[in-house]
PDB file of C-alpha atoms in Angstrom:
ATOM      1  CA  UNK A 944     121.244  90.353 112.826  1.00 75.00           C
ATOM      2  CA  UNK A 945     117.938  91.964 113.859  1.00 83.00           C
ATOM      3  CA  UNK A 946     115.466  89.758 115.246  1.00 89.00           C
ATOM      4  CA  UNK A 947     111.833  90.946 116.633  1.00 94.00           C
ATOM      5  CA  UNK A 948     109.943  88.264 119.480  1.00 95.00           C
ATOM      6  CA  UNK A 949     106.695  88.173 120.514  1.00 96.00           C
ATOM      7  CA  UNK A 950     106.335  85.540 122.876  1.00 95.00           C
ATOM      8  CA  UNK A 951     102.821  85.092 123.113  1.00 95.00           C
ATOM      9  CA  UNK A 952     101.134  83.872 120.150  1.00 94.00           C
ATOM     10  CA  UNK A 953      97.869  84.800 121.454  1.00 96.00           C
ATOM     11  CA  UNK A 954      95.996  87.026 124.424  1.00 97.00           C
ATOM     12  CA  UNK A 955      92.897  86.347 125.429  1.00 97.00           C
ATOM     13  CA  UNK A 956      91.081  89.264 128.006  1.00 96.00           C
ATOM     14  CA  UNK A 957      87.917  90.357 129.005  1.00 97.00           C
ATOM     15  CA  UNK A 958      86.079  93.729 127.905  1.00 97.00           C
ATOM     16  CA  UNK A 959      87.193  96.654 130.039  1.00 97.00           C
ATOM     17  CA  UNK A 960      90.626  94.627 131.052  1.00 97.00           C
ATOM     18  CA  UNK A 961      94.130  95.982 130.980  1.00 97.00           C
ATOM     19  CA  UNK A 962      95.957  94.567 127.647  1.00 96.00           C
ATOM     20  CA  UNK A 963      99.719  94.289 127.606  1.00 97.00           C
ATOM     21  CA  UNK A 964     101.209  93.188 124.625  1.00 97.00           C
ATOM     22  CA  UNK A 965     105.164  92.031 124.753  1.00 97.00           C
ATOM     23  CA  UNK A 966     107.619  93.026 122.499  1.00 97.00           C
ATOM     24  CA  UNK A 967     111.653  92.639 122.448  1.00 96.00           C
ATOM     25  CA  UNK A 968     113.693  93.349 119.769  1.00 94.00           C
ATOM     26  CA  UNK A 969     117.747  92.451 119.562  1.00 92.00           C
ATOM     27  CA  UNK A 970     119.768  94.983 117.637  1.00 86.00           C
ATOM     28  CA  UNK A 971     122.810  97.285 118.441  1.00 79.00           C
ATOM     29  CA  UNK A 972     121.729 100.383 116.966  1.00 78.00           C
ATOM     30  CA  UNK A 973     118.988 102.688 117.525  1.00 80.00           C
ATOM     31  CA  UNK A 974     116.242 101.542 115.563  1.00 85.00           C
ATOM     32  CA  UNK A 975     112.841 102.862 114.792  1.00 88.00           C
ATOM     33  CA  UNK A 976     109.375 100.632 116.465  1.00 91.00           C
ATOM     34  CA  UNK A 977     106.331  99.856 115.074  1.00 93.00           C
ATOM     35  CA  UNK A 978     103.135  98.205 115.936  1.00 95.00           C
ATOM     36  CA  UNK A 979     100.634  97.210 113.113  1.00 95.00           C
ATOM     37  CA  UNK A 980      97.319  95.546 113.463  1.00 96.00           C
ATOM     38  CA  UNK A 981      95.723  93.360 111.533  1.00 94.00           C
ATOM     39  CA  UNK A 982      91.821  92.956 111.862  1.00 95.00           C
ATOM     40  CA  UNK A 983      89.802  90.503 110.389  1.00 92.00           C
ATOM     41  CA  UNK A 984      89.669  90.362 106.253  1.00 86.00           C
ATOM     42  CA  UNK A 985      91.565  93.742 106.575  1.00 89.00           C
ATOM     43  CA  UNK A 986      94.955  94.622 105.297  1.00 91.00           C
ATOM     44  CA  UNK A 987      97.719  95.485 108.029  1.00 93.00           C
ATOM     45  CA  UNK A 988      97.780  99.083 108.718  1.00 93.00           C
ATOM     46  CA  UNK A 989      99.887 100.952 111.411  1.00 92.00           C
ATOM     47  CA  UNK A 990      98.581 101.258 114.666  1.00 93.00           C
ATOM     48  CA  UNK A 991     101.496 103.457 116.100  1.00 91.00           C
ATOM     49  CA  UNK A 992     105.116 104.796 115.554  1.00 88.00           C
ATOM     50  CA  UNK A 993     107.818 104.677 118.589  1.00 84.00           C
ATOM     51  CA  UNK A 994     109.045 108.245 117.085  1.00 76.00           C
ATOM     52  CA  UNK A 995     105.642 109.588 116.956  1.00 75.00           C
ATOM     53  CA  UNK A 996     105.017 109.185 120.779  1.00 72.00           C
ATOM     54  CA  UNK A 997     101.254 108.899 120.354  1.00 75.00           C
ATOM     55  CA  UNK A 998      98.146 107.184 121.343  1.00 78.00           C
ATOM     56  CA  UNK A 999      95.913 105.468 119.296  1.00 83.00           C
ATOM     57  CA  UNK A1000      92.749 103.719 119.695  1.00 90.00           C
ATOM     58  CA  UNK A1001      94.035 104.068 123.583  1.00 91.00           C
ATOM     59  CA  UNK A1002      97.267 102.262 122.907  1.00 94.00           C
ATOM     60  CA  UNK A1003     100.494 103.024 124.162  1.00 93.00           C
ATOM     61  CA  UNK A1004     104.254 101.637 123.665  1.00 93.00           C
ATOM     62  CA  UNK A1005     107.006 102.530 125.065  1.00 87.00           C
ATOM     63  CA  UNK A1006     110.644 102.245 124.365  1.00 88.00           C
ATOM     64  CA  UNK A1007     112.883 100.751 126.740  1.00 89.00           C
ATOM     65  CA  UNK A1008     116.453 100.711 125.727  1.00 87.00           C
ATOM     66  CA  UNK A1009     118.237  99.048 128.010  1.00 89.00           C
ATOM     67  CA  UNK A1010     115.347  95.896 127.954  1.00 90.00           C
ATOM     68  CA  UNK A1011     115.114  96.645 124.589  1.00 92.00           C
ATOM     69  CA  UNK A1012     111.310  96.050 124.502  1.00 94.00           C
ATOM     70  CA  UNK A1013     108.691  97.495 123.187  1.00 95.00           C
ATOM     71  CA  UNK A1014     105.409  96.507 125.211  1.00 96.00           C
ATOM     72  CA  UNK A1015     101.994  97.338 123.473  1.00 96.00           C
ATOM     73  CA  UNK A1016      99.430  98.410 126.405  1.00 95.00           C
ATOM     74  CA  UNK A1017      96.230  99.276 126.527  1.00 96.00           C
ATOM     75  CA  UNK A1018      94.557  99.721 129.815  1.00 96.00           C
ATOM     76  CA  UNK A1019      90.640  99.381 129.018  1.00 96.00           C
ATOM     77  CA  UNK A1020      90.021  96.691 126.182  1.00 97.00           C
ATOM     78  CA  UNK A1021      87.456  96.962 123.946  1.00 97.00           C
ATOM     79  CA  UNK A1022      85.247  94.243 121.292  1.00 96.00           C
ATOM     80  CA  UNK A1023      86.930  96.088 118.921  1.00 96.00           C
ATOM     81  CA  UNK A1024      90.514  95.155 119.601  1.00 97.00           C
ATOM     82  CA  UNK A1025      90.355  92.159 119.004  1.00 97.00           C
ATOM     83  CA  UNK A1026      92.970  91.422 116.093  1.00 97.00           C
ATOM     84  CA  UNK A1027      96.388  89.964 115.137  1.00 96.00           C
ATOM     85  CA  UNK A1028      99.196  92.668 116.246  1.00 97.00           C
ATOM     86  CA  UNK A1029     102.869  92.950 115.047  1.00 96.00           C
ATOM     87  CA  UNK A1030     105.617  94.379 116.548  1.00 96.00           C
ATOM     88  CA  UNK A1031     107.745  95.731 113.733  1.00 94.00           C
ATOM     89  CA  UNK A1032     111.906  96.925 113.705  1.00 92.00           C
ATOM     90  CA  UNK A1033     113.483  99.557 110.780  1.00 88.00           C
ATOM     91  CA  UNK A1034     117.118  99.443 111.481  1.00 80.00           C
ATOM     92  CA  UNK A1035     119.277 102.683 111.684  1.00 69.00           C
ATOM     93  CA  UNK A1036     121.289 100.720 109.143  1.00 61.00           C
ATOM     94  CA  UNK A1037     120.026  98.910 106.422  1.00 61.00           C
ATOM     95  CA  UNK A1038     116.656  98.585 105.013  1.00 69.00           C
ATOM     96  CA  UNK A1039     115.430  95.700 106.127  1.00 80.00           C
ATOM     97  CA  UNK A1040     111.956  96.233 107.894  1.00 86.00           C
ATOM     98  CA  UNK A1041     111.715  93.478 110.553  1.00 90.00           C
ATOM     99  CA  UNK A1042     108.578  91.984 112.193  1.00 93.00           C
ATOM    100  CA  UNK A1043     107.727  89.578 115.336  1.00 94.00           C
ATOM    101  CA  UNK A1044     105.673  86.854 115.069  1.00 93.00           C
ATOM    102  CA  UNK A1045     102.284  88.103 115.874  1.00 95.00           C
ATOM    103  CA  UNK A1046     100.025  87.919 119.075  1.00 96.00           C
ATOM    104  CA  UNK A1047      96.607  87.274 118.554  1.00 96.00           C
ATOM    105  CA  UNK A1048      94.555  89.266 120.685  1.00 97.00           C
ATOM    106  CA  UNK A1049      90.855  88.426 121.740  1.00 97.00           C
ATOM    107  CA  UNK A1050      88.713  90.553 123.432  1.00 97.00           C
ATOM    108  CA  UNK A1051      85.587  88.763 125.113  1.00 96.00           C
ATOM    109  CA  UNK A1052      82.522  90.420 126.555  1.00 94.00           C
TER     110      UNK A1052
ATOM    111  CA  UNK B 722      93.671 106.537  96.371  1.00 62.00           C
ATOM    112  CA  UNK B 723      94.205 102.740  95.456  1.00 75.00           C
ATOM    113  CA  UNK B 724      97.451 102.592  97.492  1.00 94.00           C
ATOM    114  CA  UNK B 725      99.315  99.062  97.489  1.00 96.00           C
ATOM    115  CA  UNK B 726      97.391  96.628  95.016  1.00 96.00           C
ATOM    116  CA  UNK B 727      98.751  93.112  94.785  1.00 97.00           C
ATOM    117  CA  UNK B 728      97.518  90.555  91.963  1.00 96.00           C
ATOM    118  CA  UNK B 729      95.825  87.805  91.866  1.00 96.00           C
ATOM    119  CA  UNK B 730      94.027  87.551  95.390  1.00 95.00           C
ATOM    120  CA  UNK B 731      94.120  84.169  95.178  1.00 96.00           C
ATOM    121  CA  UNK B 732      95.681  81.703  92.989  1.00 96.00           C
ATOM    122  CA  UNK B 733      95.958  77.821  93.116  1.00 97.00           C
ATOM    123  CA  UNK B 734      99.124  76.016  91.500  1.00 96.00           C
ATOM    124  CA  UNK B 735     100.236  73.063  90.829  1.00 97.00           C
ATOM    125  CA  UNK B 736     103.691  71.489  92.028  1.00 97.00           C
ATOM    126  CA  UNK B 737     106.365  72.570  89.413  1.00 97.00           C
ATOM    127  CA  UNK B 738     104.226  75.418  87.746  1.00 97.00           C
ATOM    128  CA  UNK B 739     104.985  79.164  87.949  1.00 96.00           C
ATOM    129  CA  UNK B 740     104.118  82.392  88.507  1.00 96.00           C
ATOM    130  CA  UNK B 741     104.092  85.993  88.600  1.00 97.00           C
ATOM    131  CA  UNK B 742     102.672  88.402  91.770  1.00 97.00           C
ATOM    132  CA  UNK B 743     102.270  91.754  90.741  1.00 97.00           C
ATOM    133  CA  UNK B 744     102.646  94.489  93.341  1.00 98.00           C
ATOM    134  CA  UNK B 745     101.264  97.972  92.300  1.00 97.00           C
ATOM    135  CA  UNK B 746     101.511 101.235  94.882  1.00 97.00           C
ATOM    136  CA  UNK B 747     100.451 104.972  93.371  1.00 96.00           C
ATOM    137  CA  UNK B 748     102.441 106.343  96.561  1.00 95.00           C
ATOM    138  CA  UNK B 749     105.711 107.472  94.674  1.00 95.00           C
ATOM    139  CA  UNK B 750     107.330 105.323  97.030  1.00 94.00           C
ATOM    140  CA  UNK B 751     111.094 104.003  97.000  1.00 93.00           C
ATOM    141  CA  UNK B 752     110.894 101.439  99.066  1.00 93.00           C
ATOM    142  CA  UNK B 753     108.911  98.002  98.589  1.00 95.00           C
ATOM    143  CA  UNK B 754     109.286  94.647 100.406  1.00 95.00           C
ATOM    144  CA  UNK B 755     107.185  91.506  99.654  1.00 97.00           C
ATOM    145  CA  UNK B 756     106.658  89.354 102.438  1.00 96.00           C
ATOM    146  CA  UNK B 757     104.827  85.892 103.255  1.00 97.00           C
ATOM    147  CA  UNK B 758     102.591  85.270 106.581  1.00 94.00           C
ATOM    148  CA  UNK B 759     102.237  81.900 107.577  1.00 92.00           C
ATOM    149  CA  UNK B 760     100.574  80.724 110.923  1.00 84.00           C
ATOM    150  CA  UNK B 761     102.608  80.478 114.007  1.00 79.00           C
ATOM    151  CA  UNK B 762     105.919  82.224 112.127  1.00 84.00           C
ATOM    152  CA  UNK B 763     104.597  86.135 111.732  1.00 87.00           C
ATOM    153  CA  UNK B 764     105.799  87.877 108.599  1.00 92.00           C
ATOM    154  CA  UNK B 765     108.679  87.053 106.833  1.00 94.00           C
ATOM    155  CA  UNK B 766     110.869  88.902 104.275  1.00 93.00           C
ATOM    156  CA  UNK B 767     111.506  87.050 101.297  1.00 96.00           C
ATOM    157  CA  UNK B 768     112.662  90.187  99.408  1.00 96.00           C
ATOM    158  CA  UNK B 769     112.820  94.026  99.351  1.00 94.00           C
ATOM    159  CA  UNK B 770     114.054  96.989  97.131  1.00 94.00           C
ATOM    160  CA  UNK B 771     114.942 100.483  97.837  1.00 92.00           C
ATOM    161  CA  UNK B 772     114.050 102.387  94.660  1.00 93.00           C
ATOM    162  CA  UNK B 773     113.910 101.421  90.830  1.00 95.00           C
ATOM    163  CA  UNK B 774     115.909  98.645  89.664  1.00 94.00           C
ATOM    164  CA  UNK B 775     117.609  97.326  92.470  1.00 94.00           C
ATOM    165  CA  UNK B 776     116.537  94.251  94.742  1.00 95.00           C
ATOM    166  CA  UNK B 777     118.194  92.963  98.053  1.00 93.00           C
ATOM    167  CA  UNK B 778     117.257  89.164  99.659  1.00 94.00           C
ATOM    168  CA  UNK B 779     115.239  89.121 102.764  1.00 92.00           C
ATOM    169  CA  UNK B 780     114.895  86.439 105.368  1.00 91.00           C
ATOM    170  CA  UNK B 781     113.186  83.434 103.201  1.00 95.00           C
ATOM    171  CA  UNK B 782     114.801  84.532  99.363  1.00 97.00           C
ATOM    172  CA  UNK B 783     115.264  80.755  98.218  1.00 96.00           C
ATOM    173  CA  UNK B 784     112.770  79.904  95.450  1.00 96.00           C
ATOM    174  CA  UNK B 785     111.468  83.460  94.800  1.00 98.00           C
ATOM    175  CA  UNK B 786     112.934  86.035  92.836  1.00 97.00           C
ATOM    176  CA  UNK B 787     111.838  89.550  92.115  1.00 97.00           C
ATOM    177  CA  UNK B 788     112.164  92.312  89.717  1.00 97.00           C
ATOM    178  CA  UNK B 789     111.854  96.222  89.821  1.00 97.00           C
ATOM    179  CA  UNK B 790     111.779  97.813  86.433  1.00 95.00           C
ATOM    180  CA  UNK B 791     109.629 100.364  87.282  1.00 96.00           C
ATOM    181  CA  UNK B 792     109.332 102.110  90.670  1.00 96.00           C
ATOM    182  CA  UNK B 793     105.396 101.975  91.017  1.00 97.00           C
ATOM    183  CA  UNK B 794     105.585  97.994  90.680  1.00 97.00           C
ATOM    184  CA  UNK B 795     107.306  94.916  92.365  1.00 98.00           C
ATOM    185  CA  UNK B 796     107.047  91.473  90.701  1.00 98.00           C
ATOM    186  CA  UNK B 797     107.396  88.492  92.934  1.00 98.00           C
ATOM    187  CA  UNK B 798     108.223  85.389  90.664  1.00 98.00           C
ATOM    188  CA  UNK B 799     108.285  81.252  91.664  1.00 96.00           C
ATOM    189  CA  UNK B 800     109.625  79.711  89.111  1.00 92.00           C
ATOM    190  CA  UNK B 801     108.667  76.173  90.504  1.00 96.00           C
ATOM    191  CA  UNK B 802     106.223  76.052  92.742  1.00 96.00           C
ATOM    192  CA  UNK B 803     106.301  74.117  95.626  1.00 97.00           C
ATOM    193  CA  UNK B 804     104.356  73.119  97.990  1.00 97.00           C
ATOM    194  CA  UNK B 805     106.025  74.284 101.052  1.00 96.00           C
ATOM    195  CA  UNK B 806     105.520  77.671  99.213  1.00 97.00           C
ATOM    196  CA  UNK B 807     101.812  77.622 100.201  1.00 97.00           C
ATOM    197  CA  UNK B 808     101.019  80.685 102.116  1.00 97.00           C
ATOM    198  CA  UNK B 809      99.764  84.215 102.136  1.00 96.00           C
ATOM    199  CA  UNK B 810     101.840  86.923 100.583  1.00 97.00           C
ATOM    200  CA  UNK B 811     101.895  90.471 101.496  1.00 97.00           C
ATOM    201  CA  UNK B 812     103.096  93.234  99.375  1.00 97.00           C
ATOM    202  CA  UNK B 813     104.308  96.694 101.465  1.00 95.00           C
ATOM    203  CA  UNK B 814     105.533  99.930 100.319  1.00 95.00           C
ATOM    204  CA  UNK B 815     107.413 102.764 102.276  1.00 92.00           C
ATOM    205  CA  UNK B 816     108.745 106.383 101.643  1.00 89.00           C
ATOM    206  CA  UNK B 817     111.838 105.144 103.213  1.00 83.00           C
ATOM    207  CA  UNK B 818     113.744 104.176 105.951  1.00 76.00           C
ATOM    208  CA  UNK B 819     111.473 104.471 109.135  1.00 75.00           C
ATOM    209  CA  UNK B 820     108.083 105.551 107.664  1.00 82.00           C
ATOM    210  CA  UNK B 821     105.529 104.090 108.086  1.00 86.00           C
ATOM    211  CA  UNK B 822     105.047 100.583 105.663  1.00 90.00           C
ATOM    212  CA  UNK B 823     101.340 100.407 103.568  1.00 94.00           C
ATOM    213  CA  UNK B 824     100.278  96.943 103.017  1.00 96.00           C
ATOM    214  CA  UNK B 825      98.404  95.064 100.107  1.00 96.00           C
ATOM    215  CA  UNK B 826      95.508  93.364 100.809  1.00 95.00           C
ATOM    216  CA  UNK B 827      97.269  89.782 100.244  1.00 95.00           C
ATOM    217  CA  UNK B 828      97.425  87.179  98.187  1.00 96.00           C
ATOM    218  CA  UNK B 829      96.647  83.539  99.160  1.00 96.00           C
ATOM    219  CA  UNK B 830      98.775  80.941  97.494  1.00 97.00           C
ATOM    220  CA  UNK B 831      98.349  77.315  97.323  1.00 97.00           C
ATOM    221  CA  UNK B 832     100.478  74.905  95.989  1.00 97.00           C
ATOM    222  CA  UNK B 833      99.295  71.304  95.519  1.00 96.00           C
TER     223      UNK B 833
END
């Protein structure tokens, strides 16, 4: 079965600090990553795509197969980050579209 | 460009009663999910279908059941509430398999 972990509930940096967010996913396939975001008394929106290979907002994530992670990093925080993010699994099988547990990030000034 | 719409945005129930959740998307989208966020556990999949009338079980299925008649909608139905069922309920859509999901804005639940 797929399973997504985010082992820290929440992150708390200050302004201007690196940001690491942890991500590890178990499945035997190659599936496709995600990382939403969730800010305050907003709906969850994607942040960025593993396939996509971009950065957003200054965040980064890259794909490591063999830890099968998917870390979250962002190496200036900003106010503005500060939000509940997801890490999210779409299996190369099946349908099912998976997500971790949330880390709540805080950014202080 | 409404998107995902879910219905109510909030709703308070009593033990035993039930109810409907109507999810709405104007995306032409095959896929839908509903799922329920709860503190400390993430988001959950309770259920999820993959085009016009058909329905698969997620993670958390037991005491929910769904219907797709139509392929801009997904219902989300508790037949008897209860109160362990308290929570906030997302609705997402998808083109498919790995695109990206669009979320409702939520609705919060609370059985008593």
């Amino acid at each position: 079965a797929q399973r997504v972990t985010q082992p820290e509930k929440l992150l708390s940096v200050f302004k201007g600090a690196p940001v690491e967010l942890k991500c590890n996913y178990s499945y035997s396939g190659s599936p496709e990553l995600f990382w939403y975001v969730q800010y305050s008394r907003q709906r969850l929106q994607l942040l960025l795509r593993h396939i996509s290979r971009e950065s957003i907002k200054g965040f980064t994530a890259d794909l490591n197969k063999g830890e099968t992670s998917f870390h979250l990093k962002k190496p200036f925080a900003q106010e503005e980050d500060s939000a509940m993010y997801y890490c999210a699994l779409s299996p190369a099988a099946g349908n099912k579209l998976t997500f971790g547990g949330g880390t709540r990030v805080l950014v202080k000034p | 460009n409404a998107g995902v719409t879910q219905t109510p945005k909030f709703r308070v129930l009593k033990t035993g009663q039930s109810m409907t959740l109507l999810c709405a998307q104007d995306m032409n989208h095959e896929y839908m999910y509903w799922y329920r966020q709860d503190p400390g556990m993430g988001l959950r999949l309770i259920h999820y279908s993959v085009g016009e009338g058909t329905t698969a079980k997620g993670e958390v299925p037991d005491g929910y059941n769904v219907s797709r008649l139509k392929k801009q909608n997904f219902l989300l139905g508790l037949e008897s509430a209860a109160p362990s069922q308290t929570s906030v309920y997302f609705c997402a859509s998808s083109y498919g398999w790995g695109q990206t999901a669009f979320f409702g804005q939520g609705t919060r639940l609370t059985v008593v």
